[in-house]
Short mmCIF file of C-alpha atoms and ligand atoms in Angstrom, two decimals:
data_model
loop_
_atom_site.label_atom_id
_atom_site.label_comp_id
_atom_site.label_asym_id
_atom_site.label_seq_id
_atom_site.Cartn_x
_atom_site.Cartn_y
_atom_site.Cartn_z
CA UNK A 76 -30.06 -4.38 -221.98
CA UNK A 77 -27.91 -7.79 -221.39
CA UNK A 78 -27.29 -9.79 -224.24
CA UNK A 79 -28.83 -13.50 -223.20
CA UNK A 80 -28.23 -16.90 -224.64
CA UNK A 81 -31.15 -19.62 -225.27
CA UNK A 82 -29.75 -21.86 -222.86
CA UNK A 83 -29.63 -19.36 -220.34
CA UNK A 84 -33.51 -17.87 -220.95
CA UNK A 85 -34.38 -18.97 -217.36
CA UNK A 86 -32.23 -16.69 -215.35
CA UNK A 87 -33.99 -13.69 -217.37
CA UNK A 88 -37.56 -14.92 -217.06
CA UNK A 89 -39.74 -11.68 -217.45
CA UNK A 90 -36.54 -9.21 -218.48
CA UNK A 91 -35.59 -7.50 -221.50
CA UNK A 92 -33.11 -9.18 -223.58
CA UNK A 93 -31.02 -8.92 -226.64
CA UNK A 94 -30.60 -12.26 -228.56
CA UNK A 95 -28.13 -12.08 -231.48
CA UNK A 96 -28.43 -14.59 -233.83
CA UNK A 97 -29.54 -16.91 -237.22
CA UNK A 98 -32.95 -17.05 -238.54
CA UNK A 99 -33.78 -20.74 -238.26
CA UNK A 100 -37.58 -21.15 -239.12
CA UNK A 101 -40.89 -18.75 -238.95
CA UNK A 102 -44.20 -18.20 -239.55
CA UNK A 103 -46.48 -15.57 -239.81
CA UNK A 104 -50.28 -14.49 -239.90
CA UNK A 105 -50.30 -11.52 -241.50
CA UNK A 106 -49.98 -9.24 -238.35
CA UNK A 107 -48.02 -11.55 -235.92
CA UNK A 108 -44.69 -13.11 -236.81
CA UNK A 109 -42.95 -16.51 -235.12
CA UNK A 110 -39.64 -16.07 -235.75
CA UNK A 111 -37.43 -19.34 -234.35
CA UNK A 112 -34.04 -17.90 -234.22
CA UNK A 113 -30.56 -19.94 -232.74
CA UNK A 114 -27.73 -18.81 -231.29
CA UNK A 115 -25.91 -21.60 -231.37
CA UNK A 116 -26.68 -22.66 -227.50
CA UNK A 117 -30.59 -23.15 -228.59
CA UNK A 118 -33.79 -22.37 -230.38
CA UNK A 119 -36.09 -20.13 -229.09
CA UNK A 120 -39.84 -18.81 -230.53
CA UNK A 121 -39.71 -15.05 -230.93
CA UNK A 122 -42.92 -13.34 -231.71
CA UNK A 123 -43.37 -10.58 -233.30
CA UNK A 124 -46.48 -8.08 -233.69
CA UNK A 125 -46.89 -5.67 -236.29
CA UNK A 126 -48.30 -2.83 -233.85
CA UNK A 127 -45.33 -3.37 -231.98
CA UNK A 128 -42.13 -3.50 -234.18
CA UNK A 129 -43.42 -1.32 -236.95
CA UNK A 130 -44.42 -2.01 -240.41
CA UNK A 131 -40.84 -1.80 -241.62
CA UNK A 132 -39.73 -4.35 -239.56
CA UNK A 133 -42.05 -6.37 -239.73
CA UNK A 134 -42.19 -6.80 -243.40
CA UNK A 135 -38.48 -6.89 -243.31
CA UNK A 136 -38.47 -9.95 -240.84
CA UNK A 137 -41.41 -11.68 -242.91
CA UNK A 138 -39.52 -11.76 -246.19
CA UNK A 139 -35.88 -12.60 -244.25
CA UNK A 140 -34.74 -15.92 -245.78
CA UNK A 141 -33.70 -18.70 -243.64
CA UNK A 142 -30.32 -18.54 -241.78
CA UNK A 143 -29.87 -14.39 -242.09
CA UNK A 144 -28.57 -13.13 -239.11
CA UNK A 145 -30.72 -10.78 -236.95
CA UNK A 146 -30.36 -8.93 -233.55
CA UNK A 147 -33.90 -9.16 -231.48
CA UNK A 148 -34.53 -7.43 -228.17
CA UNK A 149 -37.51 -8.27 -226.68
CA UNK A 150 -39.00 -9.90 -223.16
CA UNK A 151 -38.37 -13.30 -221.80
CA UNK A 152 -41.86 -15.14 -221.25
CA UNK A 153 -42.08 -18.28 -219.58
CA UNK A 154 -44.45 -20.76 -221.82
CA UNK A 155 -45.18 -24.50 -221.03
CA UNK A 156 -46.01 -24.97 -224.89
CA UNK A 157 -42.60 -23.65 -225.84
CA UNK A 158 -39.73 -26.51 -226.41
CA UNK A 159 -37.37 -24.86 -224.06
CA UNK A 160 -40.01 -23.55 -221.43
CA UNK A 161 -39.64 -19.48 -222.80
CA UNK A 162 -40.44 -17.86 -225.65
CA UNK A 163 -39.42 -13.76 -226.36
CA UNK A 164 -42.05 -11.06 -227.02
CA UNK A 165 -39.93 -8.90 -229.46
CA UNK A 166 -39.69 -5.23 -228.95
CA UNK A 167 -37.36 -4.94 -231.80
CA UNK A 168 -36.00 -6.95 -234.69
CA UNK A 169 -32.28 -5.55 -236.51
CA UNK A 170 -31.30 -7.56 -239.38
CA UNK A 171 -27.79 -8.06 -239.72
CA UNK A 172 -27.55 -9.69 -243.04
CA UNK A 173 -29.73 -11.10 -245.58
CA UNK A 174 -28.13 -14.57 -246.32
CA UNK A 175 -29.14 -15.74 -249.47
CA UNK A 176 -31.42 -18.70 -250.73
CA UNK A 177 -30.35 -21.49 -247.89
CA UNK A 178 -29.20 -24.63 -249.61
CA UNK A 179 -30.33 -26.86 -246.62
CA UNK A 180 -34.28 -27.04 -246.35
CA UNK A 181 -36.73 -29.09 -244.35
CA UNK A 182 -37.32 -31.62 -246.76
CA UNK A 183 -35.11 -34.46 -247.17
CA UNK A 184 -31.88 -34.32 -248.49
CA UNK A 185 -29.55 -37.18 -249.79
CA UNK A 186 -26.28 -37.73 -247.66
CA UNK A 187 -23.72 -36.87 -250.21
CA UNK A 188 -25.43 -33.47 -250.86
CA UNK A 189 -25.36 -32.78 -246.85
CA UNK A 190 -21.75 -34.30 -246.80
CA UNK A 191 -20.86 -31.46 -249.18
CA UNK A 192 -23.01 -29.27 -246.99
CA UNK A 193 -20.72 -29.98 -244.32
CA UNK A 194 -19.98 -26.34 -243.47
CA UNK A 195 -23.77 -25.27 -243.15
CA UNK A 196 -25.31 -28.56 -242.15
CA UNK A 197 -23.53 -28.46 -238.86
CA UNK A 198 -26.04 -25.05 -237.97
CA UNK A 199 -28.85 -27.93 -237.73
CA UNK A 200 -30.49 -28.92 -234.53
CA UNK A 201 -29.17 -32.93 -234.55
CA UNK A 202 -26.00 -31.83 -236.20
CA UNK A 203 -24.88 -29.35 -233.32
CA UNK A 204 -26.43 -31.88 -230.68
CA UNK A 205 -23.64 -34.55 -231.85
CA UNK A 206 -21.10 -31.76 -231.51
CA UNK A 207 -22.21 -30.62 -228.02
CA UNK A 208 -22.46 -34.32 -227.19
CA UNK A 209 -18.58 -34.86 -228.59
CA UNK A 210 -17.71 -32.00 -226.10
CA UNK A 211 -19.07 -34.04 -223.71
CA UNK A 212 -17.39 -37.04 -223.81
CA UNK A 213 -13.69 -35.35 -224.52
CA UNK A 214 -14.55 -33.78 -221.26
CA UNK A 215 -15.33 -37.07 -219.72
CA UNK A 216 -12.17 -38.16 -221.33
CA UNK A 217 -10.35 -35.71 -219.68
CA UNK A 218 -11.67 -35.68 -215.86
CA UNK A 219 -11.69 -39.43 -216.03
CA UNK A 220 -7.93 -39.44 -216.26
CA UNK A 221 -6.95 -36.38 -214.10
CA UNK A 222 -9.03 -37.48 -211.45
CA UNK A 223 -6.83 -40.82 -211.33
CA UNK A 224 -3.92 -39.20 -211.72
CA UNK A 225 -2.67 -39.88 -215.28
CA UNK A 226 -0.68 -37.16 -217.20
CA UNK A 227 -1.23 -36.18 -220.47
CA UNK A 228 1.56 -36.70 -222.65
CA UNK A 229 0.72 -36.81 -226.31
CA UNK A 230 2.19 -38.37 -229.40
CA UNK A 231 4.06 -36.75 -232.65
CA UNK A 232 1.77 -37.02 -235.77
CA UNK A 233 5.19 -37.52 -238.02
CA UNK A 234 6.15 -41.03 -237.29
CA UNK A 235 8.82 -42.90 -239.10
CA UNK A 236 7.09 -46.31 -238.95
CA UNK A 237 3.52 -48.09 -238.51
CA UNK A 238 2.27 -49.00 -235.22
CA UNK A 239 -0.96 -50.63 -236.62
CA UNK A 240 0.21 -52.71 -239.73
CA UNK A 241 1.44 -51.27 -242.75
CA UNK A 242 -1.37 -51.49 -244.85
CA UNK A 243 -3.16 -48.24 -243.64
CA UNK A 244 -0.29 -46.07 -243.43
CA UNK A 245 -0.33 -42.37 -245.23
CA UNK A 246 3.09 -41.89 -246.38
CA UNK A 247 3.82 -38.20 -246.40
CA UNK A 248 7.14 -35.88 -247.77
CA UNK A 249 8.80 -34.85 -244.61
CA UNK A 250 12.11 -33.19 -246.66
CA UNK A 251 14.10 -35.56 -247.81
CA UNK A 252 12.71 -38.20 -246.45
CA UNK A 253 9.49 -40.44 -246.05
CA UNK A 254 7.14 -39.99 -243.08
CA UNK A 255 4.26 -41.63 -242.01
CA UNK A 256 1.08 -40.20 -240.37
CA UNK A 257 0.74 -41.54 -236.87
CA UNK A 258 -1.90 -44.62 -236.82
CA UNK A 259 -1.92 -44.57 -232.72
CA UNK A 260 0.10 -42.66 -230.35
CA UNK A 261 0.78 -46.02 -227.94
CA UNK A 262 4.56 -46.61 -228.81
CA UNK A 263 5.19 -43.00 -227.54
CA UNK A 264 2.75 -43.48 -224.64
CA UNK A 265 4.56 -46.20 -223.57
CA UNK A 266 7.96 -44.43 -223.01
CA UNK A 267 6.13 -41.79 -221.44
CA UNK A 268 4.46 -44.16 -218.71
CA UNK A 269 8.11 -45.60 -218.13
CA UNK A 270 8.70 -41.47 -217.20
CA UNK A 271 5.63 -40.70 -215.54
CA UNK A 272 3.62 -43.83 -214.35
CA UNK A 273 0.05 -43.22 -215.52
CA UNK A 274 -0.08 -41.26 -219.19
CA UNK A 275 -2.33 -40.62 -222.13
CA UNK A 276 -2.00 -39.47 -225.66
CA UNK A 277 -5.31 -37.93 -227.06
CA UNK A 278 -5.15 -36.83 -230.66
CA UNK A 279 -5.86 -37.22 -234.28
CA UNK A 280 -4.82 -40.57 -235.77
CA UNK A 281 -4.60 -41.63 -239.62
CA UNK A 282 -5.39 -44.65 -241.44
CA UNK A 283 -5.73 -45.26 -245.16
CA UNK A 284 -8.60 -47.10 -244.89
CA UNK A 285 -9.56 -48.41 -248.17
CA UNK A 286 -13.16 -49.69 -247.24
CA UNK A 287 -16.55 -47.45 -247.25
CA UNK A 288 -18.49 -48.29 -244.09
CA UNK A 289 -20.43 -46.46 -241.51
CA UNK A 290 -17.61 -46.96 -239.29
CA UNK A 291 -14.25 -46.14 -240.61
CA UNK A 292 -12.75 -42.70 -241.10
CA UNK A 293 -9.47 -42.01 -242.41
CA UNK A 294 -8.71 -39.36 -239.61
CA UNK A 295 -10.36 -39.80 -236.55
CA UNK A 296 -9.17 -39.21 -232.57
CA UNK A 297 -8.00 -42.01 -230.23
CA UNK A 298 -7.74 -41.45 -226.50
CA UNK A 299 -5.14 -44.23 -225.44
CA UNK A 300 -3.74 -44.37 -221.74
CA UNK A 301 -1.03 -46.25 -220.48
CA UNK A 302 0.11 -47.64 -217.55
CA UNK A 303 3.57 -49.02 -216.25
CA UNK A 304 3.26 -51.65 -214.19
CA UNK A 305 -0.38 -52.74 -215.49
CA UNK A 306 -1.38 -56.06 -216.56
CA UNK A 307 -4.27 -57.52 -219.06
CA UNK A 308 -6.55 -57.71 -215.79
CA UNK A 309 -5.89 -54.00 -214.63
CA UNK A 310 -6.43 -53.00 -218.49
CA UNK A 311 -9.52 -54.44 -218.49
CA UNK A 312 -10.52 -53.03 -215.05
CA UNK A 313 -9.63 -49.54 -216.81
CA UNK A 314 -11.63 -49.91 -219.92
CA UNK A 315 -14.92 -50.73 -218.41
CA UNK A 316 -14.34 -48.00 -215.43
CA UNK A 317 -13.53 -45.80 -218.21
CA UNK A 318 -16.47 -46.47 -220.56
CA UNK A 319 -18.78 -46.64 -217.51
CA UNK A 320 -17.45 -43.05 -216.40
CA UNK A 321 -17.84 -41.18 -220.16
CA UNK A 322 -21.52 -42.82 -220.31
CA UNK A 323 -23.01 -41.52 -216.86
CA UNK A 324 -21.23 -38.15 -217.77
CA UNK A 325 -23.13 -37.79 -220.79
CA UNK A 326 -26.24 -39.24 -219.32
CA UNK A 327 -25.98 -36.50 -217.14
CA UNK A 328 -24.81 -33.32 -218.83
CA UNK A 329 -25.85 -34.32 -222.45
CA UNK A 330 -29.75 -34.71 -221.63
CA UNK A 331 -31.25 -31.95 -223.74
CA UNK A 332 -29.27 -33.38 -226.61
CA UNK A 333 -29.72 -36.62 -226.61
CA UNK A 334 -33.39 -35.58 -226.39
CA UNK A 335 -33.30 -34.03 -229.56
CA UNK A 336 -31.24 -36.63 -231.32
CA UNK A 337 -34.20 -39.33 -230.46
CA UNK A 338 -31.82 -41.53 -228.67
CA UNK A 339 -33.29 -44.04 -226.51
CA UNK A 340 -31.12 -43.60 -223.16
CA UNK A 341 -32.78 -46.30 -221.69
CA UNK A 342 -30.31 -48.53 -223.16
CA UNK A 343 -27.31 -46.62 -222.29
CA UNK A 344 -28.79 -46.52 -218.58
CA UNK A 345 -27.53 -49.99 -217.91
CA UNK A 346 -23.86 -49.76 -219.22
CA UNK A 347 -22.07 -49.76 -215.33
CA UNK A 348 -18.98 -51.85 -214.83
CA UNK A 349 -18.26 -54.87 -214.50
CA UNK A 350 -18.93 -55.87 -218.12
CA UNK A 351 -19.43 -59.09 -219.42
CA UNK A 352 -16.08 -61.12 -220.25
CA UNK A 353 -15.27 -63.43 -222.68
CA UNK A 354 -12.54 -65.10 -224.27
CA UNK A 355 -11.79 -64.99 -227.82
CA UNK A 356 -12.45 -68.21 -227.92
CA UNK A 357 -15.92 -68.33 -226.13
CA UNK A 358 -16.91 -65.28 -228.29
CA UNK A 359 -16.12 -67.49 -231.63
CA UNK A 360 -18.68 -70.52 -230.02
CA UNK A 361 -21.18 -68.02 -229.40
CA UNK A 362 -20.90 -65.97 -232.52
CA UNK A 363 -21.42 -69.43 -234.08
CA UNK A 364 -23.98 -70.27 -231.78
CA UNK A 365 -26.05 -67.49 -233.58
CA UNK A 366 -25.92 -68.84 -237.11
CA UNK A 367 -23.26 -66.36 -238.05
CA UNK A 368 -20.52 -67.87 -240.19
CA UNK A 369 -17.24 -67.82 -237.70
CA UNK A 370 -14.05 -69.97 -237.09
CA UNK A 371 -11.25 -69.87 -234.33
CA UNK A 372 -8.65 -67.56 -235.84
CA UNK A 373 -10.40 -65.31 -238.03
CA UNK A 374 -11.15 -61.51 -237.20
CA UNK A 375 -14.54 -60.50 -236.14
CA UNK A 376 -16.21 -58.16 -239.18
CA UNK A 377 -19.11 -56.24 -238.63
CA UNK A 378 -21.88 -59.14 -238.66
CA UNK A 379 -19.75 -61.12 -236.07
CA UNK A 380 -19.68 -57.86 -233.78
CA UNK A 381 -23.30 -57.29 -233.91
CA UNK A 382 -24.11 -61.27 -233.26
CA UNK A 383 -21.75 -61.07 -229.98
CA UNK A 384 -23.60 -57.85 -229.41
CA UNK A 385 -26.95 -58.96 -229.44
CA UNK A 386 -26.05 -62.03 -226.74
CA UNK A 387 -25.60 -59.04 -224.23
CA UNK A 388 -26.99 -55.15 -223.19
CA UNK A 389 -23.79 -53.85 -222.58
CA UNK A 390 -20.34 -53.10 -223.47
CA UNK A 391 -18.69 -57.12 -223.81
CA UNK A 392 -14.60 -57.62 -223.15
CA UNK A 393 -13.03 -60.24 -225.72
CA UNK A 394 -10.12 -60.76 -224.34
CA UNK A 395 -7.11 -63.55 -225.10
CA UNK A 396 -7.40 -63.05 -229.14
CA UNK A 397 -5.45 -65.10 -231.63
CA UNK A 398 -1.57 -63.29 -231.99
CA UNK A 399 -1.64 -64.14 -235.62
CA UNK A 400 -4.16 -61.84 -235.88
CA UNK A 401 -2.95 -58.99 -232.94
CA UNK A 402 -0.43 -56.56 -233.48
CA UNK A 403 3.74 -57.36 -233.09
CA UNK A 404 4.09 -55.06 -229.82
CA UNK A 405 1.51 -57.43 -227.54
CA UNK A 406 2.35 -59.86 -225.44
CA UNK A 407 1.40 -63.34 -225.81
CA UNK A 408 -0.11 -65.41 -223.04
CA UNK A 409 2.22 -68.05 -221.40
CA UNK A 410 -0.47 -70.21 -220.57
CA UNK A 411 -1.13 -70.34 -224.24
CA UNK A 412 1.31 -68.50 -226.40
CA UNK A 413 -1.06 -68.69 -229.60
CA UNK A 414 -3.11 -65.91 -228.11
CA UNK A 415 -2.18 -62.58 -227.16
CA UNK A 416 -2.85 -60.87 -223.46
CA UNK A 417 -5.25 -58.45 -225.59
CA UNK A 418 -9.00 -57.28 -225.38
CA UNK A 419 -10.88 -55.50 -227.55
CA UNK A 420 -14.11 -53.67 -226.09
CA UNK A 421 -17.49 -54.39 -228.18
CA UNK A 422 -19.93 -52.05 -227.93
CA UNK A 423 -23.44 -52.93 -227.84
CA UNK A 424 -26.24 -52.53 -230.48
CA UNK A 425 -23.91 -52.71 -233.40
CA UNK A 426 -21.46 -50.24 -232.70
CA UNK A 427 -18.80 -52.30 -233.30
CA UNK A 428 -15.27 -51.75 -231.44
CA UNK A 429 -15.10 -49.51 -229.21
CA UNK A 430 -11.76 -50.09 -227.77
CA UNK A 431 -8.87 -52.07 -228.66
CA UNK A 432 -5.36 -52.96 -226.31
CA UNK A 433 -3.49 -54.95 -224.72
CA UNK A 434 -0.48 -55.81 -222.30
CA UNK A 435 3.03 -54.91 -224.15
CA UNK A 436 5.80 -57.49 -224.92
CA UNK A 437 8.26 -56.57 -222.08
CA UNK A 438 11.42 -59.15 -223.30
CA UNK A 439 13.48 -57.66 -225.83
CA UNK A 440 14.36 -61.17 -227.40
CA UNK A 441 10.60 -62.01 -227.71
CA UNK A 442 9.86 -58.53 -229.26
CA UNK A 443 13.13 -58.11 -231.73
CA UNK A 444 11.95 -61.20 -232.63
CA UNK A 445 8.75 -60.03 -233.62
CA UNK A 446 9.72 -56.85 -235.44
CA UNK A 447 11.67 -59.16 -237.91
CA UNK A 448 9.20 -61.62 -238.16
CA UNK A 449 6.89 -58.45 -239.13
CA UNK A 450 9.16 -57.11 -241.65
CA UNK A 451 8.77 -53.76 -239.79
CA UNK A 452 11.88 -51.63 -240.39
CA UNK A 453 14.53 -52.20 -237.32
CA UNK A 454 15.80 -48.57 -237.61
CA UNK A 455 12.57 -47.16 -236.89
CA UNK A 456 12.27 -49.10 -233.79
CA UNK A 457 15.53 -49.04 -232.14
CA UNK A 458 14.24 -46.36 -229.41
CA UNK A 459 11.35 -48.42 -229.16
CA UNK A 460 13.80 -51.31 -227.96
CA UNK A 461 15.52 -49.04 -225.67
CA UNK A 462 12.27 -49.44 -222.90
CA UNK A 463 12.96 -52.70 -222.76
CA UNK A 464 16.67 -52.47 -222.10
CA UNK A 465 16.28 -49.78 -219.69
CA UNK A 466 14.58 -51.37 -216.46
CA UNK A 467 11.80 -53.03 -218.27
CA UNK A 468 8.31 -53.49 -216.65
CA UNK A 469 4.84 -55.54 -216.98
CA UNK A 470 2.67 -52.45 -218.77
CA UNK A 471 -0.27 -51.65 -220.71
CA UNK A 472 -3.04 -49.85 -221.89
CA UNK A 473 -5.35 -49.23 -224.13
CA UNK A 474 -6.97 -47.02 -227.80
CA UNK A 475 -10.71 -46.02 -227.45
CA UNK A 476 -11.71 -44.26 -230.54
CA UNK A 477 -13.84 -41.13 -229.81
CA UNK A 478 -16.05 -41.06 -232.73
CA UNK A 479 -17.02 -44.53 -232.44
CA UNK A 480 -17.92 -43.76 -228.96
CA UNK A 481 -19.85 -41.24 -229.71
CA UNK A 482 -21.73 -42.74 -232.53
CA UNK A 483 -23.02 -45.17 -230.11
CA UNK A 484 -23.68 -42.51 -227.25
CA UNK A 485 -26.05 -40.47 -229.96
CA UNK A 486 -26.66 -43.53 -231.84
CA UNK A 487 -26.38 -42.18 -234.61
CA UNK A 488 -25.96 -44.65 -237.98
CA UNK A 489 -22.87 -43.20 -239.33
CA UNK A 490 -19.21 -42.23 -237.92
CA UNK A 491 -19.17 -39.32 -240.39
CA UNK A 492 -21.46 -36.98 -238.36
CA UNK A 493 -19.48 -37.01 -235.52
CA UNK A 494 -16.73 -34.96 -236.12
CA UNK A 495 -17.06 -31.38 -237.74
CA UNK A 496 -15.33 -32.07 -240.90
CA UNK A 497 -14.91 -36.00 -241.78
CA UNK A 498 -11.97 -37.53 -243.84
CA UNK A 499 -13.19 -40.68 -245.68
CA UNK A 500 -12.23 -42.24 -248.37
CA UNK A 501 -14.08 -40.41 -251.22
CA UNK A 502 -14.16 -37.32 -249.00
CA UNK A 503 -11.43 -34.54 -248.23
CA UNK A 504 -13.71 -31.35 -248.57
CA UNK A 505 -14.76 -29.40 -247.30
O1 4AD B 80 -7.69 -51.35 -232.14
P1 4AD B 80 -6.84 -50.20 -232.58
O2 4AD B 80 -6.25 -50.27 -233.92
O3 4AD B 80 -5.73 -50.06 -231.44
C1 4AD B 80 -4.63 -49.28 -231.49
O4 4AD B 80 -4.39 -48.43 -232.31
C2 4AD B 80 -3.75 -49.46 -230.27
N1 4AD B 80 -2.40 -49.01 -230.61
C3 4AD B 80 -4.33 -48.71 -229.11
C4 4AD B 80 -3.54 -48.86 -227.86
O5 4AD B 80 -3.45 -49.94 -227.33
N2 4AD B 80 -2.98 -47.79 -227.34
O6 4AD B 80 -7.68 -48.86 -232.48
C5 4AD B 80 -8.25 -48.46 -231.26
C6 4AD B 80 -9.65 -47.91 -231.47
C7 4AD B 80 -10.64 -48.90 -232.06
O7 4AD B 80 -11.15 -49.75 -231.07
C8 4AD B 80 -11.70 -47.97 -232.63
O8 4AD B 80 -12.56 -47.49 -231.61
C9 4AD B 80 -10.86 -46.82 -233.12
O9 4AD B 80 -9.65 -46.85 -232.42
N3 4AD B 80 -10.61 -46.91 -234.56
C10 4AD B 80 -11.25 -46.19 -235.49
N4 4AD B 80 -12.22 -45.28 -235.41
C11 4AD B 80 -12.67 -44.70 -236.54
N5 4AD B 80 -12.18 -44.99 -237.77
C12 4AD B 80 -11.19 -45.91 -237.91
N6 4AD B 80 -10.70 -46.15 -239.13
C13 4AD B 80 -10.69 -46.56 -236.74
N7 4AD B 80 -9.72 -47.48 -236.52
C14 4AD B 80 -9.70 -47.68 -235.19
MG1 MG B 81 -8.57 -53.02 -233.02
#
């Protein structure tokens, strides 16, 4: 007898099978038992009757506590009623292990208690929906950029300086002297694309991020290509291609689980390139123009993100932001050099930033210049300087955080329940 996965039940419609896994829910009337049991691919209705399995079993099965492990054979049974179109009439039920009382139960829990849950709240049907869904999109990630050609490179985590600011950084012992946990892998990417064209890093990033909110983590993973040669326009052209590309992929493989995290797709339906582009400038009038409290030169927060968001039903490009408020590496806009040739990506419904980049100082004067003006230690950055003494090039690219992105693709409220084990402020177990 074949051992068969939920997902697969189809393929053994009307065969003997052998599922092998947790006891997630059941029932029973006295002679017949519904036993809903995962394997981590699905949920499926097993039922069980007493003439069948045996009065051991049976009263083995109806006492079995939630989450004990179990090995059923039994045949596949195509049933309209059932959520995933088959249900298994059991033959045989072997318990594996009898887990003990389960911490997690149907009724509602608070979110620090499920937070410290972590381990076991990920076996729950929404919770291992977001992960399949996370899957997803890295694999999105990854065929988007193969099938154009880019090569992943990837960063160090060790860095000796900040890329992002100092004010985030988490300063770690690396022997006898200070290291830094990498806040973005872009100043490596971008000797890379001088080497190989088209690159991206995709890893974990760190930032001591001293604020709770639903969006921030302190560890989270940033997918950031980029591309010699590229300017603000073709960075732009690559971040709504991009966003359009991880979208239709999970509209198409994720359907079963963004069916069971509620998520109305209808909204994510419309998000195709081109996407709606505005200036930093036109984005502060419009903010305004909603009653939210906003002046030229200050950084959008969260309100100012969802009142731009709520103007528009997709993704919206704010390009041309103030430099004062951009990081030292971008370049600023001769037209206008008191903004930088930058865009951030704002996704829609209140998800906030999805993406955030820019076209790179190329000069070496203009971006010396700005490592002193930044107080950023000129050691640390000497290789950095070396791309633009060594045939310097127009380039750029881009950071699109992962979690954020899915967050919005589940939409679910909070960054922390998508990825497995979330590092926040007040939270480093389990
Ligand atoms: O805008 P950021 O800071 O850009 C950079 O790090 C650039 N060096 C990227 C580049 O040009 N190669 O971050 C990029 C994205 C944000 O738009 C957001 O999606 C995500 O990273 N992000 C976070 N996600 C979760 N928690 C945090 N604390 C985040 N900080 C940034
Ligand atoms: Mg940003």
């Amino acid at each position: 007898m074949e051992q068969a996965y939920v997902r697969d039940l189809a393929r053994f419609a009307g065969s003997e099978v052998v599922i092998k896994g947790w006891l997630y829910n059941k029932r029973s009337s006295g002679k017949i038992l519904f036993l809903e049991i995962r394997d981590g691919t699905g949920i499926v209705q097993c039922v069980a009757q007493k003439k069948v399995v045996g009065e051991e079993s049976f009263k083995a099965a109806d006492t079995l506590p939630t989450e004990s492990s179990l090995v059923v054979e039994g045949k596949v049974r195509a049933d309209e009623r059932a959520p995933g179109g088959f249900e298994i009439d059991v033959s045989s039920i072997k318990v594996v292990h009898v887990s003990e009382e389960y911490p997690i139960t149907p009724k509602e829990h608070g979110a620090k208690f499920l937070m410290d849950h972590r381990h076991l709240w990920l076996r729950s049907r929404k919770q291992s929906a977001i992960l399949r869904v996370r899957h997803a999109v890295i694999k999105a990630i990854r065929d988007f950029f193969d099938g154009r050609g880019f090569i992943c490179t990837d960063a160090p985590i060790f860095t000796p300086a900040a890329c992002e600011g100092t004010t985030t950084l988490f300063k770690v012992e690396y022997f006898d002297q200070a290291a830094y946990l990498t806040q973005s892998g872009q100043l490596y990417a971008e000797a890379a694309a001088m080497a190989l064209g088209k690159v991206y890093t995709f890893g974990p990033t760190f930032r001591a991020e001293k604020s709770k909110t639903r969006k921030h983590l302190t560890e989270f993973w940033m997918v950031e290509p980029e591309v010699a040669w590229a300017e603000l326009e073709d960075v732009m052209k690559l971040a709504e291609d991009f966003i359009s590309y991880i979208v239709a992929f999970a509209l198409d493989r994720s359907k079963e689980d963004l069916k069971i995290l509620e998520r109305d797709t209808a909204k994510l339906e419309n998000v195709k390139a081109p996407f709606p582009r505005v200036s930093y400038a036109e984005a502060v009038a419009q903010v305004a123009g909603t009653g939210t409290e906003m002046k030229w030169g200050e950084d959008f927060g969260a309100p100012q993100e969802e009142a731009l968001a709520s103007l528009y039903d997709k993704p919206i490009i704010v390009h041309r932001w103030p430099a004062a408020i951009k990081a030292f590496y971008m370049k600023r806009d001769p037209a206008d050099p008191k903004v930088a040739l930058c865009l951030d990506v704002i996704g829609p419904e209140g998800y906030g930033e999805l993406i955030g980049g820019s076209q790179r100082e190329d000069d070496l004067a203009e971006l010396t210049k700005r490592i002193v003006a930044e107080n950023l230690p000129m050691e640390a950055f000497k290789w950095y300087l070396d791309l633009r003494r060594f045939g310097s090039v127009p380039h750029g690219g881009f950071g699109l955080g992962l979690e954020r992105t899915v967050s919005w693709i589940c939409g679910t409220k909070h960054i922390r329940q998508t990825i497995p084990f979330p590092r926040m402020l007040n939270r480093l177990t389990p």
